[in-house]
Coordinates of C-alpha atoms in Angstrom, one line a residue:
M11 CA -122.9 17.5 -194.4
T12 CA -120.4 20.4 -194.5
E13 CA -120.0 22.8 -197.4
N14 CA -117.2 25.3 -197.8
F15 CA -117.3 28.7 -199.4
D16 CA -115.2 31.9 -199.4
V17 CA -118.1 34.1 -198.5
A18 CA -121.5 33.2 -197.0
I19 CA -124.2 35.8 -197.1
I20 CA -127.3 35.6 -194.9
G21 CA -130.2 37.3 -196.8
G22 CA -130.9 37.6 -200.5
G23 CA -132.4 41.1 -200.5
P24 CA -130.7 44.1 -202.2
A25 CA -127.9 44.2 -199.6
G26 CA -127.0 40.6 -200.0
S27 CA -127.4 40.6 -203.8
T28 CA -125.2 43.7 -204.1
V29 CA -122.4 42.2 -202.0
G30 CA -122.5 38.9 -204.0
S31 CA -122.6 40.5 -207.4
L32 CA -119.7 42.8 -206.8
L33 CA -117.6 40.1 -205.3
K34 CA -118.1 37.9 -208.4
K35 CA -117.6 40.8 -210.8
Y36 CA -114.2 41.7 -209.4
N37 CA -113.0 38.2 -208.5
S38 CA -114.9 35.5 -210.4
D39 CA -112.9 32.7 -208.6
L40 CA -114.6 33.4 -205.2
K41 CA -117.1 30.9 -204.1
V42 CA -120.1 33.0 -202.8
L43 CA -123.2 31.6 -201.2
I44 CA -126.4 33.6 -200.7
L45 CA -128.9 32.1 -198.2
E46 CA -132.5 33.4 -198.4
R47 CA -135.2 32.1 -196.1
E48 CA -138.1 33.2 -198.3
C49 CA -139.0 32.3 -201.9
F50 CA -138.8 35.3 -204.3
P51 CA -140.9 37.1 -205.5
R52 CA -142.2 38.4 -202.3
D53 CA -143.5 41.9 -201.3
H54 CA -141.3 44.1 -199.2
V55 CA -141.7 47.7 -198.0
G56 CA -139.2 50.4 -199.1
E57 CA -140.0 51.1 -202.7
S58 CA -138.8 54.7 -203.3
L59 CA -135.2 55.0 -204.5
L60 CA -132.7 57.8 -204.8
P61 CA -130.5 58.6 -207.8
V62 CA -127.3 57.5 -205.9
I63 CA -128.5 53.9 -206.2
S64 CA -128.5 54.0 -210.0
A65 CA -124.7 54.2 -210.0
V66 CA -124.4 51.1 -207.9
L67 CA -126.9 49.2 -210.1
D68 CA -124.8 50.3 -213.2
E69 CA -121.6 49.0 -211.6
I70 CA -123.2 45.7 -210.8
G71 CA -124.4 45.5 -214.4
V72 CA -128.1 45.3 -213.5
W73 CA -129.3 48.8 -214.3
D74 CA -130.6 47.8 -217.8
K75 CA -132.5 44.9 -216.3
I76 CA -134.2 47.2 -213.8
E77 CA -135.0 49.7 -216.5
A78 CA -136.5 47.0 -218.7
A79 CA -138.9 46.1 -215.9
N80 CA -140.7 49.4 -216.7
F81 CA -140.8 50.8 -213.2
P82 CA -141.9 54.4 -212.9
V83 CA -139.1 56.9 -213.2
K84 CA -138.9 58.9 -210.0
I85 CA -138.0 62.5 -210.8
G86 CA -138.7 63.9 -207.3
A87 CA -141.4 64.2 -204.7
T88 CA -144.5 66.3 -203.9
Y89 CA -144.9 67.3 -200.3
R90 CA -147.5 68.6 -198.1
W91 CA -145.2 69.3 -195.2
G92 CA -143.8 72.0 -193.0
R93 CA -145.2 75.4 -192.2
T94 CA -147.8 75.3 -195.0
K95 CA -150.6 73.0 -196.1
D96 CA -149.9 73.8 -199.7
L97 CA -148.2 71.3 -202.0
W98 CA -144.5 71.9 -202.9
D99 CA -142.1 69.9 -205.0
F100 CA -138.6 68.6 -204.7
E101 CA -137.1 67.8 -208.1
F102 CA -134.0 65.8 -209.0
L103 CA -133.8 67.7 -212.3
P104 CA -133.9 71.5 -212.5
D105 CA -137.5 72.6 -212.8
G106 CA -138.4 68.9 -213.1
K107 CA -137.7 69.0 -216.9
F108 CA -137.8 65.4 -217.8
D109 CA -137.4 65.0 -221.6
D110 CA -139.5 62.5 -223.5
Q111 CA -137.5 59.5 -224.6
P112 CA -138.3 55.9 -225.5
R113 CA -138.0 53.2 -222.8
P114 CA -136.1 51.2 -222.0
A115 CA -133.5 53.9 -222.0
K116 CA -129.7 53.9 -221.2
Y117 CA -128.0 55.0 -218.0
S118 CA -126.8 58.3 -219.4
G119 CA -127.9 61.9 -219.6
Q120 CA -131.0 62.8 -217.5
R121 CA -131.4 59.2 -216.4
V122 CA -128.2 59.5 -214.3
K123 CA -130.0 62.0 -212.1
T124 CA -133.3 60.1 -211.8
A125 CA -134.3 57.1 -209.7
F126 CA -136.9 54.4 -209.8
Q127 CA -140.0 53.6 -207.8
V128 CA -139.9 49.8 -207.6
D129 CA -142.2 46.9 -206.8
R130 CA -139.9 45.1 -204.4
A131 CA -141.3 41.7 -205.3
I132 CA -140.0 42.3 -208.9
Y133 CA -136.9 44.4 -208.0
D134 CA -135.5 42.1 -205.4
K135 CA -135.9 39.1 -207.6
I136 CA -134.1 40.8 -210.5
L137 CA -131.2 41.5 -208.2
L138 CA -131.0 38.0 -206.7
D139 CA -131.3 36.4 -210.1
H140 CA -128.6 38.7 -211.4
A141 CA -126.3 37.6 -208.5
A142 CA -126.9 34.0 -209.5
G143 CA -126.1 34.8 -213.1
M144 CA -122.8 36.3 -211.9
G145 CA -121.9 33.0 -210.4
C146 CA -123.2 33.2 -206.8
V147 CA -124.8 30.0 -205.3
V148 CA -128.3 31.1 -204.3
R149 CA -130.5 29.0 -202.1
Q150 CA -134.0 30.2 -201.4
Q151 CA -136.3 28.9 -198.7
T152 CA -133.2 28.1 -196.7
S153 CA -133.0 29.4 -193.1
V154 CA -130.0 29.7 -190.8
R155 CA -130.8 27.9 -187.6
T156 CA -127.7 28.6 -185.7
V157 CA -124.7 30.9 -186.0
N158 CA -121.7 29.1 -184.4
R159 CA -118.9 31.2 -183.0
E160 CA -115.7 31.2 -181.0
G161 CA -115.0 34.5 -179.4
D162 CA -115.5 37.2 -182.0
A163 CA -115.2 34.9 -185.0
V164 CA -118.0 32.9 -186.7
T165 CA -117.0 29.3 -187.2
S166 CA -119.9 28.1 -189.2
L167 CA -123.6 28.4 -190.0
T168 CA -126.0 25.5 -189.3
L169 CA -129.0 25.5 -191.7
D170 CA -132.5 24.3 -191.0
N171 CA -131.8 21.1 -192.8
G172 CA -128.7 20.4 -190.6
T173 CA -126.1 21.3 -193.3
E174 CA -123.1 23.1 -191.9
I175 CA -121.7 26.0 -193.9
K176 CA -118.1 27.1 -193.4
A177 CA -116.7 30.2 -195.0
R178 CA -113.7 32.6 -194.7
Y179 CA -116.1 35.6 -194.4
Y180 CA -119.7 35.9 -193.3
V181 CA -122.1 38.8 -194.2
D182 CA -125.3 39.5 -192.3
A183 CA -127.7 40.9 -194.8
S184 CA -130.8 39.6 -193.0
G185 CA -132.5 42.9 -192.4
H186 CA -134.1 43.8 -189.1
A187 CA -133.8 40.1 -188.1
G188 CA -130.0 40.7 -187.6
I189 CA -129.4 37.0 -187.3
L190 CA -125.6 37.3 -187.1
R191 CA -125.7 40.6 -185.3
R192 CA -127.8 39.3 -182.4
T193 CA -125.6 36.1 -182.1
M194 CA -122.5 38.2 -181.8
G195 CA -124.0 40.4 -179.2
V196 CA -123.8 43.6 -181.1
H197 CA -125.8 46.4 -179.4
V198 CA -127.7 49.0 -181.3
D199 CA -127.9 52.7 -180.6
C200 CA -131.1 54.7 -181.2
P201 CA -129.8 58.3 -181.5
T202 CA -133.4 59.7 -181.9
K203 CA -136.7 59.9 -180.0
L204 CA -138.5 59.0 -183.2
Q205 CA -140.4 55.8 -182.6
N206 CA -142.9 55.3 -185.3
I207 CA -145.2 52.6 -186.6
A208 CA -145.6 52.0 -190.4
I209 CA -148.9 50.6 -191.7
W210 CA -149.3 49.9 -195.4
D211 CA -151.2 48.1 -198.2
Y212 CA -151.1 47.9 -202.0
W213 CA -153.8 49.3 -204.3
R214 CA -154.8 48.4 -207.9
N215 CA -155.7 50.9 -210.6
A216 CA -155.0 54.1 -208.5
E217 CA -154.5 57.2 -210.6
W218 CA -151.0 58.6 -210.6
A219 CA -150.8 62.0 -209.0
V220 CA -148.8 63.3 -211.9
N221 CA -147.5 62.0 -215.3
I222 CA -144.3 63.5 -216.6
G223 CA -142.7 62.5 -219.9
V224 CA -142.5 58.8 -220.6
G225 CA -143.0 57.0 -217.3
G226 CA -142.0 59.8 -215.1
T227 CA -143.7 60.8 -211.9
R228 CA -143.2 62.0 -208.3
I229 CA -144.1 60.2 -205.1
Q230 CA -146.5 62.0 -202.7
V231 CA -145.7 62.6 -199.1
L232 CA -148.7 64.0 -197.3
S233 CA -148.6 65.3 -193.7
L234 CA -151.5 64.7 -191.3
S235 CA -152.1 66.2 -187.9
Y236 CA -150.7 63.1 -186.3
G237 CA -148.3 61.6 -188.9
W238 CA -148.0 61.3 -192.6
I239 CA -148.9 59.2 -195.7
W240 CA -146.8 57.9 -198.6
F241 CA -148.2 57.4 -202.1
I242 CA -145.8 55.5 -204.4
P243 CA -146.8 54.3 -207.8
L244 CA -144.9 51.0 -208.5
G245 CA -146.2 50.4 -212.0
P246 CA -149.1 51.2 -214.3
D247 CA -151.6 49.5 -212.1
R248 CA -150.1 49.0 -208.6
T249 CA -149.4 51.6 -205.9
S250 CA -148.0 51.4 -202.4
I251 CA -149.8 53.6 -199.8
G252 CA -148.5 53.7 -196.2
L253 CA -149.2 55.5 -193.0
I254 CA -146.6 56.6 -190.5
V255 CA -147.7 57.4 -186.9
P256 CA -145.8 57.8 -183.6
A257 CA -145.9 54.6 -181.6
K258 CA -147.2 56.7 -178.7
Y259 CA -150.1 57.9 -180.8
Y260 CA -150.9 54.3 -181.9
K261 CA -151.0 53.1 -178.2
E262 CA -153.2 56.1 -177.1
Q263 CA -155.8 55.6 -179.8
G264 CA -156.5 52.0 -178.9
K265 CA -157.4 51.2 -182.5
T266 CA -156.4 48.4 -184.8
P267 CA -153.9 49.1 -187.6
E268 CA -156.7 48.5 -190.1
Q269 CA -158.9 51.1 -188.4
L270 CA -156.1 53.7 -188.3
Y271 CA -155.1 53.0 -191.9
T272 CA -158.7 53.2 -193.2
E273 CA -159.5 56.4 -191.4
A274 CA -156.2 58.1 -192.5
V275 CA -156.6 57.2 -196.2
G276 CA -160.3 58.0 -196.2
S277 CA -159.8 61.4 -194.6
D278 CA -157.5 62.8 -197.2
A279 CA -159.2 64.6 -200.1
L280 CA -156.3 64.1 -202.6
L281 CA -156.1 60.4 -201.9
N282 CA -159.8 60.0 -202.2
R283 CA -159.7 61.4 -205.7
L284 CA -156.6 59.4 -206.7
L285 CA -158.3 56.2 -205.4
A286 CA -161.8 56.8 -206.8
K287 CA -161.5 53.8 -209.2
A288 CA -158.9 51.8 -207.2
S289 CA -159.2 48.7 -205.0
R290 CA -157.1 47.4 -202.2
E291 CA -155.2 44.1 -202.3
D292 CA -156.0 43.6 -198.6
K293 CA -152.4 42.8 -197.7
L294 CA -152.2 45.2 -194.8
A295 CA -148.8 45.0 -193.0
T296 CA -147.2 46.8 -190.1
T297 CA -143.7 47.2 -188.7
N298 CA -141.8 49.2 -186.1
D299 CA -140.1 51.9 -188.0
W300 CA -137.4 52.9 -185.5
S301 CA -134.1 54.4 -186.6
F302 CA -131.0 52.8 -185.2
V303 CA -127.3 52.1 -185.9
S304 CA -125.3 49.1 -184.7
E305 CA -122.4 49.9 -182.4
R306 CA -120.0 48.1 -184.7
L307 CA -120.4 46.6 -188.1
T308 CA -117.5 44.2 -188.3
G309 CA -115.8 41.4 -186.4
D310 CA -112.9 39.0 -186.9
N311 CA -114.4 37.5 -190.0
W312 CA -117.9 39.0 -190.4
F313 CA -119.7 42.1 -191.5
L314 CA -123.2 43.7 -191.1
A315 CA -124.8 45.0 -194.2
G316 CA -128.1 46.6 -195.1
E317 CA -130.7 47.0 -192.3
S318 CA -128.8 44.7 -189.9
A319 CA -126.2 47.5 -189.8
G320 CA -128.7 50.3 -189.2
F321 CA -131.9 51.9 -190.4
A322 CA -133.0 55.5 -191.0
D323 CA -136.6 56.7 -191.0
P324 CA -138.2 56.4 -194.5
I325 CA -139.1 60.1 -194.7
L326 CA -136.0 60.7 -196.8
S327 CA -136.2 57.5 -198.9
A328 CA -132.8 56.5 -197.5
G329 CA -133.3 52.8 -196.8
L330 CA -132.2 51.3 -200.0
S331 CA -129.5 53.9 -200.6
L332 CA -127.9 53.0 -197.3
A333 CA -128.3 49.3 -198.1
H334 CA -126.7 49.4 -201.6
L335 CA -123.9 51.8 -200.7
G336 CA -123.0 50.0 -197.5
S337 CA -123.0 46.7 -199.2
R338 CA -120.8 48.0 -201.9
D339 CA -118.3 49.0 -199.2
V340 CA -118.5 45.5 -197.7
A341 CA -117.7 43.9 -201.0
Y342 CA -114.7 46.3 -201.6
V343 CA -113.4 45.6 -198.1
I344 CA -113.5 41.8 -198.5
L345 CA -111.7 42.1 -201.9
G346 CA -109.1 44.3 -200.2
L347 CA -108.6 41.8 -197.4
D348 CA -108.0 39.0 -199.9
R349 CA -105.5 41.2 -201.8
K350 CA -103.8 42.3 -198.6
D351 CA -103.9 45.9 -199.9
Y352 CA -103.8 47.4 -196.4
E353 CA -103.9 46.3 -192.8
P354 CA -107.0 44.3 -192.0
E355 CA -107.8 46.5 -189.0
W356 CA -107.8 49.6 -191.1
L357 CA -110.0 48.1 -193.8
R358 CA -112.6 47.0 -191.3
H359 CA -112.4 50.3 -189.5
Y360 CA -112.9 52.1 -192.8
Y361 CA -116.2 50.4 -193.5
C362 CA -117.4 50.6 -189.9
S363 CA -116.7 54.3 -189.4
T364 CA -117.8 55.3 -192.9
H365 CA -121.1 53.6 -192.9
R366 CA -122.0 54.4 -189.3
Y367 CA -121.4 58.0 -190.1
Q368 CA -123.7 57.8 -193.2
I369 CA -126.5 56.2 -191.2
R370 CA -126.2 58.8 -188.4
Q371 CA -126.3 61.7 -190.9
H372 CA -129.6 60.4 -192.4
I373 CA -131.1 59.8 -189.0
R374 CA -130.1 63.3 -187.9
F375 CA -131.6 65.0 -190.9
A376 CA -134.7 62.9 -190.7
D377 CA -135.2 64.1 -187.1
F378 CA -134.8 67.7 -188.3
W379 CA -137.3 67.1 -191.1
Y380 CA -139.9 65.8 -188.6
T381 CA -139.7 68.8 -186.4
A382 CA -140.8 70.9 -189.4
N383 CA -144.1 69.0 -189.4
G384 CA -145.1 70.3 -186.0
V385 CA -146.4 66.9 -184.8
F386 CA -143.0 65.9 -183.4
S387 CA -142.2 69.1 -181.6
D388 CA -140.9 67.2 -178.5
L389 CA -137.8 66.3 -180.6
K390 CA -136.6 69.9 -180.3
D391 CA -135.7 69.5 -176.6
H392 CA -133.9 66.4 -177.6
A393 CA -131.9 68.4 -180.1
R394 CA -131.1 71.0 -177.4
Q395 CA -129.6 68.3 -175.2
I396 CA -127.5 67.0 -178.2
A397 CA -126.2 70.6 -178.7
L398 CA -125.3 70.8 -174.9
D399 CA -123.4 67.6 -175.1
A400 CA -121.4 69.2 -178.0
G401 CA -120.7 72.2 -175.8
L402 CA -123.3 74.5 -177.3
S403 CA -125.9 76.3 -175.4
L404 CA -128.8 76.9 -177.8
T405 CA -132.5 77.3 -177.8
S406 CA -134.5 74.4 -179.0
D407 CA -135.2 76.0 -182.3
K408 CA -131.6 77.1 -182.9
A409 CA -130.5 73.6 -181.8
W410 CA -132.6 72.1 -184.6
Q411 CA -131.1 74.5 -187.1
W412 CA -127.6 73.5 -186.0
L413 CA -128.5 69.8 -186.0
G414 CA -129.8 70.0 -189.6
Q415 CA -126.8 71.9 -190.9
G416 CA -123.6 70.7 -189.3
G417 CA -121.1 68.3 -190.8
F418 CA -121.6 68.7 -194.5
I419 CA -118.7 66.7 -195.8
E420 CA -119.1 62.9 -195.9
R421 CA -116.2 60.6 -195.7
N422 CA -116.4 59.2 -199.2
S423 CA -119.5 60.4 -201.0
G424 CA -119.2 64.1 -201.4
T425 CA -121.1 66.9 -199.6
S426 CA -124.7 66.8 -198.6
V427 CA -127.3 67.3 -196.0
G428 CA -128.8 63.9 -195.2
G429 CA -128.3 62.8 -198.8
Y430 CA -129.5 66.0 -200.4
G431 CA -127.0 68.2 -202.3
L432 CA -125.6 70.9 -200.0
F433 CA -127.2 73.9 -201.6
L434 CA -130.5 72.1 -202.0
G435 CA -130.4 70.9 -198.4
K436 CA -129.9 74.5 -197.2
K437 CA -132.8 75.6 -199.3
I438 CA -135.0 73.0 -197.7
I439 CA -133.8 73.9 -194.2
S440 CA -134.6 77.6 -194.8
S441 CA -138.1 76.7 -196.0
F442 CA -138.7 74.8 -192.7
T443 CA -137.1 77.4 -190.4
G444 CA -138.6 80.4 -192.1
E445 CA -135.2 82.0 -192.3
E446 CA -133.5 82.9 -195.6
A447 CA -130.9 80.4 -196.7
H448 CA -127.4 81.6 -195.8
Y449 CA -124.4 80.8 -198.0
E450 CA -121.0 81.3 -196.4
I451 CA -119.2 82.0 -199.6
V452 CA -121.4 84.7 -201.1
G453 CA -119.8 88.1 -201.1
K454 CA -116.3 86.7 -200.2
S455 CA -113.2 87.5 -202.1
H456 CA -110.4 85.6 -200.4
F457 CA -110.1 81.9 -199.3
K458 CA -107.5 80.0 -197.3
L459 CA -107.2 76.5 -195.9
N460 CA -107.3 76.2 -192.1
L461 CA -106.0 72.8 -190.7
E462 CA -105.1 74.2 -187.3
G463 CA -105.9 71.6 -184.6
A464 CA -106.8 68.9 -187.2
E465 CA -105.6 65.3 -186.9
K466 CA -104.4 63.2 -189.8
D467 CA -106.5 60.1 -190.7
W468 CA -107.1 57.9 -193.7
T469 CA -110.2 57.4 -195.9
G470 CA -110.6 55.3 -199.0
E471 CA -111.4 55.9 -202.7
M472 CA -113.3 53.0 -204.2
Q473 CA -113.1 52.3 -207.9
N474 CA -113.0 49.1 -210.1
G475 CA -113.1 46.8 -207.1
K476 CA -110.2 48.3 -205.3
I477 CA -109.9 50.7 -202.3
T478 CA -107.1 53.2 -202.5
R479 CA -106.2 54.9 -199.3
R480 CA -106.2 58.7 -199.3
R481 CA -105.4 61.3 -196.7
M482 CA -108.2 62.7 -194.5
Y483 CA -108.3 65.2 -191.7
R484 CA -110.5 65.2 -188.7
R485 CA -111.4 68.0 -186.3
D486 CA -114.3 68.4 -183.8
G487 CA -116.3 65.6 -185.4
K488 CA -115.9 67.1 -188.9
L489 CA -114.2 65.4 -191.8
L490 CA -112.0 66.6 -194.7
P491 CA -111.2 63.8 -197.2
M492 CA -108.6 64.7 -199.8
L493 CA -110.6 63.2 -202.6
D494 CA -111.6 64.3 -206.1
V495 CA -112.6 68.0 -206.4
M496 CA -112.4 68.4 -202.6
G497 CA -108.7 67.2 -202.6
W498 CA -107.8 69.5 -205.5
L499 CA -109.6 72.5 -203.9
T500 CA -107.9 72.1 -200.5
T501 CA -104.5 71.7 -202.1
F502 CA -105.0 74.9 -204.2
L503 CA -106.1 76.9 -201.1
K504 CA -103.1 76.0 -199.0
T505 CA -102.0 79.6 -199.7
E506 CA -104.7 82.3 -199.7
R507 CA -106.3 82.7 -203.1
T508 CA -108.7 85.3 -204.5
F509 CA -112.0 84.6 -206.2
E510 CA -110.4 85.6 -209.6
E511 CA -107.6 83.1 -209.1
L512 CA -110.1 80.4 -208.1
V513 CA -112.1 80.9 -211.3
M514 CA -109.0 80.7 -213.5
A515 CA -107.6 77.7 -211.7
T516 CA -110.9 75.9 -211.9
R517 CA -111.1 76.4 -215.7
N518 CA -107.5 75.0 -216.1
Y519 CA -108.3 72.0 -213.8
A520 CA -111.5 71.3 -215.7
M521 CA -109.5 71.1 -219.0
E522 CA -107.0 68.7 -217.4
I523 CA -109.7 66.3 -216.3
G524 CA -112.1 66.6 -219.3
Q525 CA -114.7 68.8 -217.6
A526 CA -114.4 71.8 -219.8
G527 CA -116.7 73.0 -222.6
P528 CA -120.5 72.7 -222.3
I529 CA -120.3 70.6 -219.1
F530 CA -118.1 73.2 -217.3
P531 CA -121.1 74.9 -215.5
K532 CA -121.9 71.6 -213.7
F533 CA -118.3 71.2 -212.7
W534 CA -118.2 74.8 -211.5
E535 CA -121.3 74.0 -209.4
E536 CA -119.5 71.1 -207.8
V537 CA -116.5 73.3 -207.0
L538 CA -118.7 75.9 -205.4
T539 CA -120.6 73.2 -203.4
D540 CA -117.4 71.8 -202.0
L541 CA -116.1 75.3 -201.2
E542 CA -119.4 76.1 -199.3
A543 CA -119.0 72.9 -197.3
L544 CA -115.3 73.7 -196.6
V545 CA -116.2 77.2 -195.3
S546 CA -119.3 76.0 -193.4
D547 CA -117.3 73.3 -191.6
G548 CA -114.4 75.6 -190.8
W549 CA -111.8 74.0 -193.1
V550 CA -111.5 77.2 -195.2
I551 CA -111.4 80.7 -193.9
A552 CA -113.3 83.1 -196.2
R553 CA -113.0 86.9 -196.0
T554 CA -114.0 90.0 -197.9
D555 CA -111.4 92.5 -199.0
P556 CA -113.1 95.9 -199.8
S557 CA -110.4 96.5 -202.4
A558 CA -110.9 93.2 -204.2
R559 CA -111.8 93.5 -207.9
A560 CA -114.3 90.6 -207.6
I561 CA -116.3 88.8 -205.0
L562 CA -118.1 85.5 -205.3
P563 CA -121.8 85.7 -206.3
I564 CA -124.1 82.8 -206.0
N565 CA -125.3 81.7 -209.4
L566 CA -126.9 78.4 -208.6
D567 CA -130.6 78.3 -209.2
V568 CA -131.4 75.9 -206.3
S569 CA -135.0 77.3 -206.2
S570 CA -135.7 75.5 -209.4
Q571 CA -135.4 72.2 -207.5
V572 CA -137.5 73.2 -204.5
H573 CA -140.6 75.2 -205.5
D574 CA -144.4 75.5 -205.0
N575 CA -146.3 72.8 -206.8
R576 CA -147.2 73.8 -210.4
D577 CA -149.5 70.9 -211.4
E578 CA -152.9 72.6 -211.7
E579 CA -154.8 69.3 -211.9
L580 CA -153.1 68.0 -208.8
R581 CA -153.7 71.1 -206.8
A582 CA -157.4 71.0 -207.8
K583 CA -157.6 67.4 -206.5
A584 CA -156.0 68.4 -203.3

C-alpha cells in the first residue's frame, strides 16, 4: 500500500513535533505525517531547558499546556565548577528575584525569561499530542525500515509493515539514529576532543536543592575530579541525576556503569543529603555523549532536524534549544519553498549555514567551559591548534580565551557566547580565566561602522511563518546581519557618532518602536550589548577623544546574574 503526504517526518520527539505543529499552524492544508517508532510516554534524557525555548513553545501554541503540567520553573543553575570548589549561581533573572505568582501562569513578565525542567516522558507526549491536535497524522510504534533514494533525492519510505510513504519533503528528526542522514551518506564532523559517556537514573522523593517562589528552582551542576554530575528536579517527587565522565576514563577504570554511578553519587556530600529519603527507580541508562555537526543538513527534498543534524555537550543545556530552534527553521524553509518566496538553493543554504553555525558555537563554548574544570586540560592544546589554523600564534591558555570569546554575533538570533547573553558570557569567561572582564565600549566616546573587506550576503528574518531576506555582511568568519536593533545601529553608525548622539538617537528610536518609558532600560541594554558585539568583532571602530564631553560608562549589573551562592541551607549541606 502506498500513501501520499506533503511532508513525512521521521521521529516524534520535540524536533519532529515542532516541525509538524508549525507547518500546520501556518498552512493547515498541508498533509503532514509524523512517524514514531516508540509508544509515548517514554523516558528520555535532556530535561533542562533554556528560556529561548519558551518563545518557540508559545509560537506553536503549546506553552500553556507545558505550564499546566506543573514542571519546575528553572530560574538558573548552581555550579561547583571552575577554579573554586565553592558553589556559585547563574541566574536567568537579576539576583534570581522570582516573584511569587499562582500557577499555571501566563507567558508574560518574568516567565518570558525563565525556562522549565521537564520530565521528557510527559513533555514529549504533550508536544506530540499537540501536533496531532494541529492536524498532523501521528503514528506511534511505527518504524522506517528503508529510506529509498535516487541520487540526492528521497523517493519514499518503506515502513516495517510494508507500507510505502511518498512525500514532497522528508524530515529526519530521528535523533542520534540519523535514519535518513545515514542513508544519504551525510558525514559528521566532531570539532572537539570531548568524548564523554553519560550515565543516569531517576530518583523518587529527593529533596530539591533550593525552593524559590512558587515552583521555582535551580539545577545543580557538580564538578568531580574526573567529571561532573547533574541534579535536575523534574517534578515534586522525581529527579534526574546523571554522571558525565570522559570515555577514556571509563575505559581505564574497568568498572561497570552501575559501579561508576553508585560511587560518584555516594561520594558527594551534597547529594547524600538531598537523597537521604530518596530511592532509585533502577532505570540506569548510558549513552555516548559526543558533540558533532553534520556536514550538510539538506538535500534535494530532505532536511535534518534535531540531533540528527548535530549535538552539543549537555553542560550548557543546549540540546533542546538547538532542537526546537533548528526545527523551527526547517518548518519556515519548507513553507518558503512552497510559496516560492526565494530561490530554493538560497532557502536550503540559509537553514544549513545558520543551524550549523549555531551548533558549532555551542560546541566551541562547551569546550571552553570544560577547560575551566581542570579535568579536561588536554583540550587547551587542541584550542592552540585551532588558533594556528586561523593564523593566530597563541599560548594554550590564550587560545582558550580567544576560542571562548570570538564571533559574538549570530546569524539570526542576536548576540551571545554559546547561548549566553554577551555581557553575561564575558562575566563567566572572566571567572574561569581569572582575568577581569574586558568591555570594548567602556570609556569610548566615538563610534563608526567599518565594512572594509566585508562581503555582502543574505540572512533571513522569520516571523509569522514567513522568511524575509535581509542583508548581511561576512568577514573573516564573522557575521553582521542587518536585523532589528543590530540593523538600526549599524545604519546609524555609517558616519562617526559620539556617545551623546547615540543616547539621543536611541531614545528617539525607542519611542518609534514602542520601547520607551519604563521598558527603555532593557532596550538600552540591548543596544549596548549589540554595540559591544560590533566593536568586539571589528564591525565598529571605537575610540576615545580626550576633548569629548561624555564617554560610555558600563551600567549593566551583570554580576547580579553570576554570583557566589547565597543559599545558606544549601551551602551547609554541601
